[in-house]
């Protein structure tokens, strides 16, 4: 099938212009695409303009492409008008499964079968969304992190009937947009981002309900502790450094047993701790370690955390100055 070149897309249709849809619209405009946004809401255009007013200065700091312009935006309430001539369709309607199924059924009728349609759904598998499509092979989940114009990661995963070539196309397209693409090979509810996010949030709720922690304590635990480390490296790389010069394998041998892990888990059952699982983790961790020595990784982590601490202190001082200036002006 003769699809548009994913690195040469010109015209994008964005169906839904709320918080996520509007964020994607802002990013597409900042990367020089022409965008037609569609939303039937009474105040949708005004809300979108407010979001763009907030997002555009941030995007200017990140760096606009030479052809970036808010003048490349057209708005309509008519879905047929929105998709006419589109090289790609981004759907971001509210998280209502039946609504998404209906929208995809309609898009399936209006959009030529060679045009890829991506959904920003935060939880529904594409297999469920594409079920009434005649051309389900061109549909794919493209789940961003809010706000999409600021956070680079986007998750890509297909449904049972999605063509693998469409996943390849979507990866190339979003990389051209400037996203960090996380391509998933298996469908799961919530995808990776929300599975991890909700697992942490669930533990936080458990501790608050049991009066073991407060909201402020949990936020401090992340913003002054785990979050600082995770900005530099994820949990497996972190544990790789936790065993001194012995690395991840030694850490898992010492701390990997069910007996050690069970007291820290309130909901999700743990997998069996088998030699096969241990070997798979170590093999996959090599991609993350990427040939770096433990001293190199420690230095990288330290530099990142020091930079973040200084940046946060400077940002808070700057915000306090602005607030004080605004108070004096009033």
Coordinates of C-alpha atoms in Angstrom, one line a residue, residues 11-17 35-41 44-45 74-86 89 103 106-107 110-111:
X11 CA -1.0 17.8 6.7
X12 CA -2.3 16.4 10.0
X13 CA -5.9 16.1 11.2
X14 CA -6.4 16.2 14.9
X15 CA -9.7 14.8 16.1
X16 CA -10.4 16.2 19.6
X17 CA -8.8 19.4 20.9
X35 CA -2.9 21.0 11.3
X36 CA -6.7 20.9 11.0
X37 CA -8.2 20.5 14.4
X38 CA -11.8 19.2 14.9
X39 CA -13.8 19.4 18.1
X40 CA -17.6 19.7 18.4
X41 CA -17.5 21.4 21.8
X44 CA -13.4 24.1 22.0
X45 CA -11.7 26.7 19.9
X74 CA -7.3 25.6 10.9
X75 CA -10.3 24.7 13.2
X76 CA -13.6 23.1 12.3
X77 CA -16.4 21.3 14.1
X78 CA -16.9 19.0 11.0
X79 CA -15.0 15.7 11.1
X80 CA -15.2 15.2 7.3
X81 CA -13.7 18.6 6.6
X82 CA -11.0 18.0 9.2
X83 CA -9.6 14.8 7.6
X84 CA -9.8 16.0 3.9
X85 CA -6.3 15.8 2.5
X86 CA -4.7 14.6 5.7
X89 CA -4.9 11.4 11.6
X103 CA -15.3 7.8 15.9
X106 CA -16.6 7.1 11.0
X107 CA -12.9 7.8 10.3
X110 CA -13.9 9.1 5.5
X111 CA -10.1 8.5 5.5

